[in-house]
Coordinates of C-alpha atoms (C1' of nucleotides) in Angstrom, one line a residue:
Chain A
M271 CA 0.1 -0.2 0.3
V272 CA 1.2 3.3 -0.6
T273 CA 0.2 6.6 0.5
E274 CA 0.8 10.2 0.4
T275 CA 2.4 12.5 3.9
H276 CA 2.6 16.3 2.6
G277 CA 2.7 15.7 -1.1
Q278 CA 5.8 12.4 -0.4
E279 CA 5.2 8.7 -1.8
I280 CA 5.5 6.4 1.7
S281 CA 6.3 3.0 1.8
H282 CA 3.6 0.4 3.3
L283 CA 5.8 0.7 6.2
Q284 CA 5.4 4.6 6.4
A285 CA 1.2 3.6 5.6
E286 CA 1.8 1.1 8.7
R287 CA 2.0 3.9 11.9
L288 CA 0.5 6.3 10.0
R289 CA -2.1 3.9 10.3
K290 CA -1.2 3.0 14.5
L291 CA -0.3 7.3 14.9
N292 CA -4.1 7.6 14.3
D293 CA -5.5 4.3 16.2
L294 CA -3.1 5.6 19.3
K295 CA -5.2 8.7 18.6
A296 CA -8.8 7.6 18.6
M297 CA -7.2 6.3 22.7
G298 CA -7.2 9.5 23.4
I299 CA -3.3 9.1 23.3
N300 CA -1.2 12.1 22.7
P301 CA 1.0 10.8 20.6
Y302 CA 4.1 13.5 21.4
P303 CA 3.6 14.5 25.1
Y304 CA 5.3 17.4 26.8
N305 CA 7.5 15.2 29.7
F306 CA 8.5 12.8 31.1
K307 CA 10.1 12.1 34.8
R308 CA 12.3 8.8 34.9
S309 CA 14.0 8.0 38.0
D310 CA 16.6 6.0 37.1
L311 CA 19.0 5.2 33.6
C312 CA 19.5 2.2 32.6
A313 CA 23.0 2.0 33.2
E314 CA 22.2 3.1 36.4
L315 CA 19.4 0.4 36.9
Q316 CA 22.5 -2.4 35.5
D317 CA 24.5 -1.4 38.4
K318 CA 22.6 -1.3 40.7
Y319 CA 21.0 -4.7 40.6
K320 CA 24.6 -6.4 39.7
D321 CA 24.1 -8.9 42.4
L322 CA 20.5 -9.9 41.5
A323 CA 20.0 -13.6 41.3
N324 CA 18.6 -15.3 38.2
E325 CA 15.3 -15.1 39.3
E326 CA 15.2 -13.5 42.2
R327 CA 12.6 -10.6 42.0
T328 CA 12.2 -6.8 44.1
E329 CA 9.1 -4.8 45.8
D330 CA 11.5 -1.7 44.0
T331 CA 9.6 -0.1 41.6
V332 CA 11.4 2.3 38.8
I333 CA 10.5 4.2 35.6
V334 CA 12.8 4.1 32.9
A335 CA 11.5 5.9 29.3
G336 CA 14.1 5.7 26.5
R337 CA 13.4 4.3 22.7
V338 CA 12.5 0.8 21.3
H339 CA 14.9 -1.2 19.8
N340 CA 13.3 -4.3 19.3
Q341 CA 10.4 -6.3 20.7
R342 CA 9.9 -10.3 21.1
N343 CA 6.7 -12.3 20.8
D344 CA 3.7 -9.9 21.1
W345 CA 5.7 -7.3 23.5
M346 CA 6.3 -9.7 25.5
F347 CA 10.0 -7.9 25.4
I348 CA 11.5 -5.0 25.5
D349 CA 14.7 -3.8 25.1
L350 CA 14.7 -0.3 25.5
H351 CA 18.1 2.1 25.4
D352 CA 18.7 5.7 26.6
V353 CA 21.6 7.5 27.1
S354 CA 22.7 5.5 28.9
G355 CA 22.4 1.9 27.9
R356 CA 19.7 -0.9 27.5
I357 CA 17.9 -2.3 30.0
Q358 CA 14.8 -5.3 29.0
L359 CA 11.0 -5.1 30.0
F360 CA 8.8 -7.8 30.2
S361 CA 4.2 -7.6 29.9
D362 CA 3.2 -11.2 30.2
A363 CA 0.8 -11.4 26.8
K364 CA -1.9 -13.4 29.0
S365 CA -2.1 -11.6 32.1
R366 CA -1.7 -7.5 31.6
P367 CA -4.2 -5.3 31.6
E368 CA -6.5 -4.7 28.4
Y369 CA -5.4 -2.0 28.0
L370 CA -1.3 -2.8 27.9
Q371 CA -3.1 -5.5 25.4
N372 CA -5.2 -2.7 23.4
F373 CA -2.0 0.0 24.1
L374 CA 1.5 -2.1 22.6
P375 CA 1.0 -3.2 19.9
L376 CA 0.2 0.0 18.4
L377 CA 3.7 1.0 19.4
D378 CA 7.1 0.6 16.8
K379 CA 10.3 0.0 17.2
G380 CA 12.0 2.9 17.3
D381 CA 9.7 4.9 19.4
I382 CA 10.8 6.7 22.4
I383 CA 8.5 5.4 26.0
G384 CA 8.8 5.4 29.3
A385 CA 8.0 2.4 31.2
K386 CA 7.6 1.6 35.2
G387 CA 7.8 -1.0 36.9
K388 CA 9.1 -3.4 39.2
I389 CA 12.4 -4.5 38.8
R390 CA 14.1 -8.3 38.6
R391 CA 15.5 -11.3 37.2
T392 CA 14.7 -13.6 34.6
P393 CA 16.3 -17.4 34.8
R394 CA 18.2 -16.3 32.2
G395 CA 20.2 -13.4 34.3
E396 CA 18.4 -10.3 32.1
L397 CA 17.5 -7.5 34.6
T398 CA 14.1 -6.5 33.7
I399 CA 11.2 -4.4 34.5
D400 CA 7.8 -5.9 34.6
I401 CA 5.9 -3.5 32.8
E402 CA 3.1 -1.8 35.5
E403 CA 2.7 1.2 33.2
V404 CA 3.8 2.0 29.3
T405 CA 3.5 5.7 28.4
L406 CA 4.0 6.7 24.7
L407 CA 6.4 9.9 24.7
S408 CA 7.2 9.7 20.4
K409 CA 6.1 8.4 17.5
T410 CA 8.7 7.4 15.1
L411 CA 7.3 6.9 11.4
Q412 CA 10.1 5.8 9.6
P413 CA 10.9 2.2 9.9
L414 CA 14.3 1.8 10.8
P415 CA 18.1 -0.2 9.7
E416 CA 18.0 -3.2 11.5
I417 CA 18.8 -2.4 15.8
I418 CA 18.5 -6.1 16.0
E419 CA 21.8 -7.1 18.2
G420 CA 23.1 -10.5 18.4
K421 CA 26.6 -12.1 17.8
N422 CA 25.2 -13.6 14.1
R423 CA 23.9 -9.7 12.8
R424 CA 25.2 -6.8 10.8
L425 CA 23.9 -4.3 12.6
G426 CA 22.2 -1.0 11.2
I427 CA 23.5 1.1 8.3
T428 CA 26.3 0.6 6.1
D429 CA 25.9 2.8 3.4
V430 CA 27.8 5.7 4.9
E431 CA 25.7 8.3 1.9
T432 CA 23.1 7.6 4.5
R433 CA 25.1 7.5 7.9
Y434 CA 26.9 11.3 6.6
R435 CA 23.6 12.6 6.2
Q436 CA 20.7 11.6 7.8
R437 CA 23.3 10.8 11.5
Y438 CA 20.6 11.0 13.2
I439 CA 19.4 7.0 11.6
D440 CA 23.4 6.3 12.1
L441 CA 23.7 7.1 16.0
I442 CA 20.7 5.4 16.5
V443 CA 21.5 2.0 14.9
N444 CA 25.3 2.1 14.7
P445 CA 26.4 2.0 18.4
Q446 CA 30.4 3.1 17.2
S447 CA 28.7 6.1 15.7
K448 CA 28.2 7.7 19.2
E449 CA 31.6 5.9 20.8
N450 CA 32.5 8.5 18.6
L451 CA 31.1 11.2 18.9
K452 CA 31.4 11.3 22.3
R453 CA 34.7 10.7 22.5
R454 CA 35.9 13.7 20.6
A455 CA 33.5 15.8 23.0
I456 CA 35.9 14.0 26.0
L457 CA 39.4 15.5 23.6
V458 CA 37.6 18.8 23.6
R459 CA 36.9 19.0 27.3
E460 CA 40.1 17.8 28.4
I461 CA 42.1 20.5 26.2
R462 CA 40.4 23.1 27.6
R463 CA 40.8 21.8 31.8
F464 CA 44.7 21.0 30.7
L465 CA 45.0 24.1 29.4
D466 CA 41.9 26.3 32.0
D467 CA 44.2 24.7 34.5
Q468 CA 47.6 26.4 32.9
D469 CA 46.5 29.6 33.3
F470 CA 45.4 29.5 29.5
V471 CA 42.6 32.4 29.0
E472 CA 40.2 31.2 25.2
I473 CA 39.3 33.7 23.7
E474 CA 36.6 34.0 20.6
T475 CA 38.2 35.7 17.6
P476 CA 35.9 36.7 14.2
I477 CA 34.8 33.8 11.6
L478 CA 34.1 36.7 9.2
N479 CA 37.7 39.2 8.4
T480 CA 37.3 41.7 5.3
E481 CA 40.7 39.6 4.8
A482 CA 41.9 35.9 5.6
G483 CA 45.0 35.9 6.8
G484 CA 47.6 33.2 9.0
A485 CA 47.3 30.4 6.8
A486 CA 48.5 29.7 2.7
A487 CA 44.8 28.9 2.1
R488 CA 41.5 29.7 0.0
P489 CA 39.0 31.0 1.5
F490 CA 35.9 30.5 1.5
I491 CA 33.5 34.5 0.3
T492 CA 30.6 35.9 1.7
H493 CA 28.4 39.1 1.7
H494 CA 27.7 41.8 4.3
N495 CA 24.7 42.7 2.5
A496 CA 24.3 45.8 5.4
L497 CA 27.8 46.7 4.8
D498 CA 27.8 45.7 1.2
M499 CA 30.4 44.4 1.8
G500 CA 32.6 41.0 0.9
L501 CA 34.6 38.8 3.6
Y502 CA 36.2 36.0 3.4
L503 CA 35.3 33.6 6.3
R504 CA 38.2 32.9 8.9
I505 CA 41.6 30.1 7.9
A506 CA 42.9 30.4 10.8
T507 CA 42.6 32.1 14.4
E508 CA 46.2 33.5 14.9
L509 CA 46.6 36.8 14.6
H510 CA 43.8 37.6 17.0
L511 CA 45.2 35.0 19.0
K512 CA 49.0 36.6 18.6
R513 CA 47.0 41.0 19.0
L514 CA 45.9 39.8 21.8
A515 CA 49.0 38.6 23.3
V516 CA 50.2 42.1 22.0
G517 CA 47.1 43.2 24.4
G518 CA 48.6 41.5 27.5
F519 CA 46.8 37.7 27.8
E520 CA 50.1 35.8 27.9
R521 CA 48.7 32.7 27.7
V522 CA 45.4 32.3 25.7
Y523 CA 44.1 29.9 23.5
E524 CA 41.1 29.4 20.8
I525 CA 39.2 26.5 20.3
G526 CA 37.5 27.4 17.0
R527 CA 36.1 25.9 13.6
I528 CA 38.5 27.1 10.7
F529 CA 37.3 27.0 6.8
R530 CA 39.2 25.7 3.9
N531 CA 38.6 26.4 -0.3
E532 CA 40.0 23.5 -0.7
G533 CA 39.5 19.4 -1.2
I534 CA 38.0 17.2 0.5
S535 CA 39.1 13.3 1.4
I536 CA 39.9 11.3 4.3
K537 CA 40.9 13.6 5.8
H538 CA 40.3 17.5 5.0
N539 CA 36.9 18.5 5.8
P540 CA 35.8 22.1 4.4
E541 CA 35.2 23.1 8.2
F542 CA 37.1 21.9 10.5
T543 CA 37.9 22.8 14.8
S544 CA 41.7 24.0 15.1
I545 CA 43.4 24.7 18.0
E546 CA 45.0 28.0 18.5
V547 CA 47.4 28.3 21.4
Y548 CA 49.9 31.3 22.0
W549 CA 52.4 31.1 25.8
A550 CA 54.7 34.7 26.7
Y551 CA 58.1 34.5 27.4
T552 CA 58.9 31.2 26.1
D553 CA 60.3 29.2 23.2
L554 CA 59.5 26.7 20.6
Y555 CA 61.4 24.4 23.5
D556 CA 58.5 25.6 25.5
M557 CA 55.7 24.2 23.3
M558 CA 57.2 21.4 22.6
E559 CA 56.8 20.4 26.1
L560 CA 53.6 21.8 26.2
T561 CA 51.4 20.4 23.3
E562 CA 53.6 16.9 24.6
N563 CA 52.0 17.4 28.2
L564 CA 48.2 18.2 26.2
I565 CA 48.6 15.1 24.3
K566 CA 49.2 12.5 26.5
H567 CA 47.4 14.5 28.9
V568 CA 43.9 14.3 26.2
C569 CA 45.4 10.7 24.8
H570 CA 44.6 8.6 27.6
K571 CA 41.7 11.3 30.6
V572 CA 39.7 9.9 26.1
T573 CA 41.0 5.9 25.6
N574 CA 41.8 5.9 29.3
G575 CA 46.3 4.3 28.2
L576 CA 48.7 5.0 26.0
V577 CA 49.5 3.2 23.6
I578 CA 46.4 2.8 21.4
N579 CA 45.6 1.2 18.0
Y580 CA 45.2 3.4 15.3
Q581 CA 43.8 1.3 12.1
G582 CA 46.2 -1.5 12.3
T583 CA 48.9 -0.3 14.1
E584 CA 50.5 0.4 17.7
I585 CA 50.6 4.3 17.9
D586 CA 53.4 4.5 21.6
F587 CA 52.2 7.9 23.6
S588 CA 54.3 6.4 26.8
K589 CA 57.4 7.5 25.2
P590 CA 59.0 10.9 25.4
F591 CA 57.8 11.9 21.5
R592 CA 61.2 11.4 19.8
R593 CA 62.7 15.4 18.3
V594 CA 64.3 15.0 14.9
T595 CA 65.7 18.3 12.3
M596 CA 64.0 18.3 9.4
Q597 CA 67.4 18.2 8.1
D598 CA 68.9 15.7 9.4
L599 CA 65.6 13.6 9.1
V600 CA 65.7 14.1 5.6
K601 CA 69.4 13.2 5.7
E602 CA 68.9 10.5 6.9
V603 CA 66.4 8.7 4.3
T604 CA 67.4 10.1 1.4
G605 CA 71.7 11.3 2.1
K606 CA 70.5 14.4 1.4
D607 CA 71.2 17.3 2.8
L608 CA 69.0 20.0 1.4
T609 CA 68.2 23.9 2.2
G610 CA 65.0 26.1 1.2
K611 CA 61.3 24.9 -0.2
A612 CA 64.4 21.7 -2.0
L613 CA 64.4 20.3 1.3
N614 CA 60.8 21.4 3.1
E615 CA 59.3 19.0 -1.0
A616 CA 62.7 16.5 0.0
F617 CA 60.6 16.1 2.9
E618 CA 56.9 15.6 2.2
Q619 CA 57.5 13.3 -0.6
H620 CA 59.7 11.1 1.5
C621 CA 60.3 11.2 5.2
E622 CA 56.5 12.3 6.0
A623 CA 54.8 8.7 6.5
T624 CA 57.7 7.2 7.9
L625 CA 56.1 8.5 10.9
I626 CA 54.0 6.6 12.5
Q627 CA 54.7 7.0 15.6
P628 CA 54.3 10.6 17.9
T629 CA 57.9 12.9 16.0
F630 CA 58.4 16.6 16.1
V631 CA 59.4 18.0 13.4
Y632 CA 62.2 20.8 13.6
D633 CA 63.7 23.9 11.9
Y634 CA 61.7 24.5 8.7
P635 CA 62.6 26.6 6.7
V636 CA 62.2 30.3 5.9
E637 CA 60.8 30.1 3.1
I638 CA 57.5 28.4 4.5
S639 CA 57.1 30.4 7.5
P640 CA 56.4 33.7 6.8
L641 CA 55.0 34.4 10.8
A642 CA 57.9 32.3 12.3
K643 CA 61.0 34.1 14.0
K644 CA 64.6 33.6 12.5
H645 CA 66.4 30.5 14.3
R646 CA 68.7 31.8 16.7
D647 CA 72.0 29.5 15.4
K648 CA 70.9 28.2 11.5
E649 CA 71.0 31.3 8.5
G650 CA 67.4 30.7 6.1
F651 CA 65.5 28.2 8.4
V652 CA 63.2 29.2 11.2
E653 CA 61.5 27.6 14.7
R654 CA 59.0 26.0 13.9
F655 CA 58.0 22.0 15.4
E656 CA 54.9 20.0 13.2
L657 CA 53.9 16.8 15.9
F658 CA 53.1 14.0 13.2
I659 CA 51.6 10.6 13.6
Y660 CA 50.8 8.6 11.4
G661 CA 52.1 9.7 8.6
R662 CA 50.0 12.8 8.7
E663 CA 50.9 16.5 10.3
T664 CA 48.5 16.8 13.3
A665 CA 50.3 19.9 15.3
N666 CA 52.7 22.8 13.8
A667 CA 54.7 25.5 16.4
F668 CA 56.4 28.2 16.6
S669 CA 58.3 30.7 18.3
E670 CA 56.7 33.1 16.8
L671 CA 58.1 36.0 14.8
T672 CA 57.8 38.8 16.9
D673 CA 59.9 41.3 14.6
P674 CA 57.3 44.4 13.1
I675 CA 60.0 44.9 10.5
D676 CA 60.7 41.5 9.7
Q677 CA 56.9 41.0 10.1
K678 CA 56.5 43.2 7.2
Q679 CA 58.9 42.1 5.3
R680 CA 58.0 38.2 5.3
F681 CA 54.6 39.1 4.5
L682 CA 56.0 40.8 1.1
D683 CA 57.7 38.3 -0.2
Q684 CA 54.0 36.5 0.3
V685 CA 52.9 39.3 -2.0
Q686 CA 55.4 38.6 -5.2
E687 CA 55.0 35.1 -4.6
R688 CA 51.1 35.7 -4.7
V689 CA 51.7 37.6 -7.7
G690 CA 54.1 35.3 -9.3
G691 CA 50.3 33.5 -9.2
D692 CA 50.7 31.3 -5.5
D693 CA 47.2 31.9 -4.4
E694 CA 47.6 30.7 -1.3
A695 CA 50.6 33.0 -0.6
H696 CA 49.8 34.7 3.0
V697 CA 48.3 38.5 2.5
M698 CA 49.7 41.8 4.0
D699 CA 48.0 42.5 7.2
E700 CA 48.8 45.7 8.0
D701 CA 47.0 45.8 11.4
F702 CA 48.7 43.2 12.7
V703 CA 52.0 44.1 11.3
T704 CA 50.6 47.4 13.6
A705 CA 49.9 45.8 16.6
L706 CA 53.6 44.1 16.6
E707 CA 55.0 47.9 16.4
Y708 CA 53.8 47.3 20.3
G709 CA 55.6 45.4 21.3
L710 CA 54.6 41.4 21.1
P711 CA 56.6 40.0 24.3
P712 CA 58.9 36.6 22.9
T713 CA 55.7 34.1 22.4
S714 CA 55.3 30.5 21.2
G715 CA 52.4 29.8 19.3
M716 CA 51.0 26.2 18.5
G717 CA 47.8 24.8 17.1
L718 CA 46.3 21.5 15.9
G719 CA 44.3 19.6 13.5
I720 CA 41.0 18.0 17.1
D721 CA 39.5 16.3 13.9
R722 CA 42.5 14.5 12.9
F723 CA 43.5 14.0 16.5
A724 CA 39.8 12.4 17.5
M725 CA 40.8 10.2 15.0
I726 CA 42.9 8.5 15.7
L727 CA 41.8 8.2 19.7
T728 CA 39.2 7.3 18.3
D729 CA 40.8 4.3 15.4
S730 CA 38.1 6.7 13.2
A731 CA 39.3 6.1 9.4
S732 CA 37.7 9.0 7.4
I733 CA 37.5 12.9 9.1
R734 CA 33.9 12.6 8.5
D735 CA 32.9 9.5 11.3
V736 CA 33.7 12.2 13.3
I737 CA 32.5 15.6 12.6
A738 CA 28.5 14.9 12.8
F739 CA 27.6 15.9 9.5
P740 CA 30.3 16.2 8.0
T741 CA 30.8 18.4 4.2
M742 CA 27.7 17.2 1.4
K743 CA 26.9 17.8 -1.9
K744 CA 23.9 18.9 -2.2
L745 CA 21.0 16.1 -3.9
N746 CA 18.7 17.4 -6.7
Chain B
rG264 C1' 40.1 18.5 -10.6
rC265 C1' 41.9 13.4 -13.1
rG266 C1' 41.6 8.0 -13.0
rC267 C1' 38.9 3.5 -10.6
rC268 C1' 34.6 1.4 -8.6
rU269 C1' 29.6 1.6 -6.5
rG270 C1' 24.0 2.9 -7.0
rU271 C1' 18.3 -3.7 -7.0
rA272 C1' 12.5 -4.0 -1.2
rG273 C1' 12.4 -0.2 5.5
rC274 C1' 18.0 -2.8 6.5
rU275 C1' 22.1 -5.7 4.0
rC276 C1' 23.0 -8.5 -0.4
rA277 C1' 22.3 -11.4 -4.9
rG278 C1' 21.1 -11.5 -9.7
rC279 C1' 24.5 -9.1 -15.1
rG280 C1' 20.5 -10.1 -22.7
rG281 C1' 14.6 -13.9 -21.6
rU282 C1' 7.8 -12.6 -16.5
rA283 C1' 12.6 -9.1 -10.4
rG284 C1' 15.3 -12.2 -6.2
rA285 C1' 16.9 -13.9 -0.6
rG286 C1' 17.2 -13.3 4.6
rC287 C1' 16.4 -9.9 8.3
rA288 C1' 11.9 -6.1 9.0
rC289 C1' 7.2 -4.6 8.6
rU290 C1' 1.5 -6.9 8.8
rC291 C1' -2.1 -11.3 10.7
rG292 C1' -2.1 -16.3 12.5
rG293 C1' -0.4 -19.8 15.8
rC294 C1' 3.0 -20.9 19.9
rU295 C1' 4.1 -18.2 24.6
rU296 C1' 9.9 -16.0 30.7
rU297 C1' 12.8 -14.4 24.6
rU298 C1' 18.2 -13.6 24.2
rA299 C1' 19.0 -13.9 16.5
rA300 C1' 12.0 -16.2 20.1
rC301 C1' 10.4 -20.2 16.7
rC302 C1' 6.1 -22.6 13.5
rG303 C1' 3.1 -20.6 8.7
rA304 C1' 1.2 -17.2 5.2
rU305 C1' 1.1 -12.0 2.6
rU306 C1' 3.1 -8.0 1.5
rG307 C1' 6.6 -4.8 0.0
rG308 C1' 10.0 -2.8 -6.5
rU309 C1' 9.3 3.5 -11.6
rC310 C1' 16.5 -1.8 -10.1
rG311 C1' 20.0 6.6 -8.9
rA312 C1' 18.0 9.6 -14.0
rA313 C1' 17.2 10.5 -19.1
rA314 C1' 18.3 8.7 -23.9
rG315 C1' 20.2 4.4 -27.1
rU316 C1' 21.4 -0.7 -29.3
rU317 C1' 17.7 -5.2 -29.3
rC318 C1' 12.1 -8.8 -30.0
rA319 C1' 13.0 -7.7 -25.7
rA320 C1' 17.6 -4.0 -20.5
rA321 C1' 18.7 -3.8 -14.3
rU322 C1' 22.1 -6.5 -17.5
rC323 C1' 25.1 -3.8 -22.8
rU324 C1' 26.3 1.5 -24.5
rU325 C1' 26.1 7.7 -23.7
rU326 C1' 25.2 11.4 -21.1
rC327 C1' 23.5 13.1 -15.8
rC328 C1' 23.2 12.7 -10.8
rA329 C1' 25.1 10.9 -5.7
rG330 C1' 28.8 8.4 -2.4
rG331 C1' 33.5 5.7 -1.9
rC332 C1' 38.6 5.2 -2.9
rG333 C1' 43.3 6.9 -4.9
rC334 C1' 46.1 10.7 -7.5
rA335 C1' 46.6 16.4 -7.1
rC336 C1' 45.4 21.0 -3.7
rC337 C1' 45.9 20.7 1.8
rA338 C1' 45.8 20.2 7.9

RNA sequence: GCGCCUGUAGCUCAGCGGUAGAGCACUCGGCUUUUAACCGAUUGGUCGAAAGUUCAAAUCUUUCCAGGCGCACCA
């Protein structure tokens, strides 16, 4: 049977749910009520009664609420899931009250319900609530993918397009997807906690800017109507945070969304989240310490350990991270002693992919680092490091360039490159140079890709598995 | 942007010139303290879209749409 709702054809599965919805309404039941008070979460009950023996009953009445994931034997057994976990509900078809006999068959898998009853453990060892009352809290009109769990049964949906476009379905039926986002939330929380505990201050800087600076990347362009003015979405938070350091915020950071108008891949999403940290009166080597400690802290809090498995490869965060200069590394791998852009190219081509374990690569050529301070000893180099994990750049840091005259010249060099056809070269930021003229203390700065770090800590192959709603093409 | 691959029922997939299929889900009946419950019956499709070749197209060709992977770009 195919009928219609708001102009769209619907399947017989949806029609069946609509029929049940109407039957419920005819019974005087509001399928979308306003609130519900529960006494316990499922996981709390599982823990509280973990010592309850098989076949043992209690007189403890509890109230739970959640989504119906499965039912067996004409709603005799119901698997109910809430944010914490699951519990089984029981209602004997032979002895249940008439209203339940009429009401329960009008439910569907996926419906949100509340239930009240006494706790017991079945002969098979399943903690169960004997239903006394059931309340419909939200009727589902869409059929859900398979959500029955079992050893030989595949779970949920595997179609990645559906998973990304309709993440709510993915989250309902695929426990791993929910776990990834939970872990990401812990990761972000622990970064904040680690920095806040050391008196770093989080400050939000503009996303809309008249110029997109602080990185080499193509920006997104938008428009402000009232001002009739073109604006760019930020490609980095760097230049604003350093202005804050000029203003006296000696320890400052921002966790925020960055937008880069570039390709999409397994490790690139057009919008992604970075953290940038600026720490006055310190240099690159202090920042290396801070970064290593931050990563170890977060890894421990998220995974409960320091040795993790990523895509079948063990990654060990427990030992001191390797530290090697770009020149030494390139020489080690290729036997060549290079400088400048050639050094960086050789590094990217031959070395990056080999850096599986956490590795700080430092001392970068000045040509590719227009915001980093010149190396105190080595001509042609800057004080910069990048942290590589699983062959991927995960963090990037400098002894920040604080000399306004040098900074102006570096910007001018970038402008020349832009004129020469490099549309990703940095743009001139006169006000930033002016800020430096007011005095930026010696400062180290570090940026870290939250999404890529989250991939590592959730064992996700794709960046899209740690972004709730990744960028997708419009349909039709 | 380029190359390779994918798109069939709510979900997972088979079919690859000859009437559109399976398992699970849904619905109905049976049975009732299950653990993928079980037994039986039914229902369910513009085979991503359009055009072409053919007596005949899910299947072959072309174009388009969406997605995946790799390369390029990049963090």
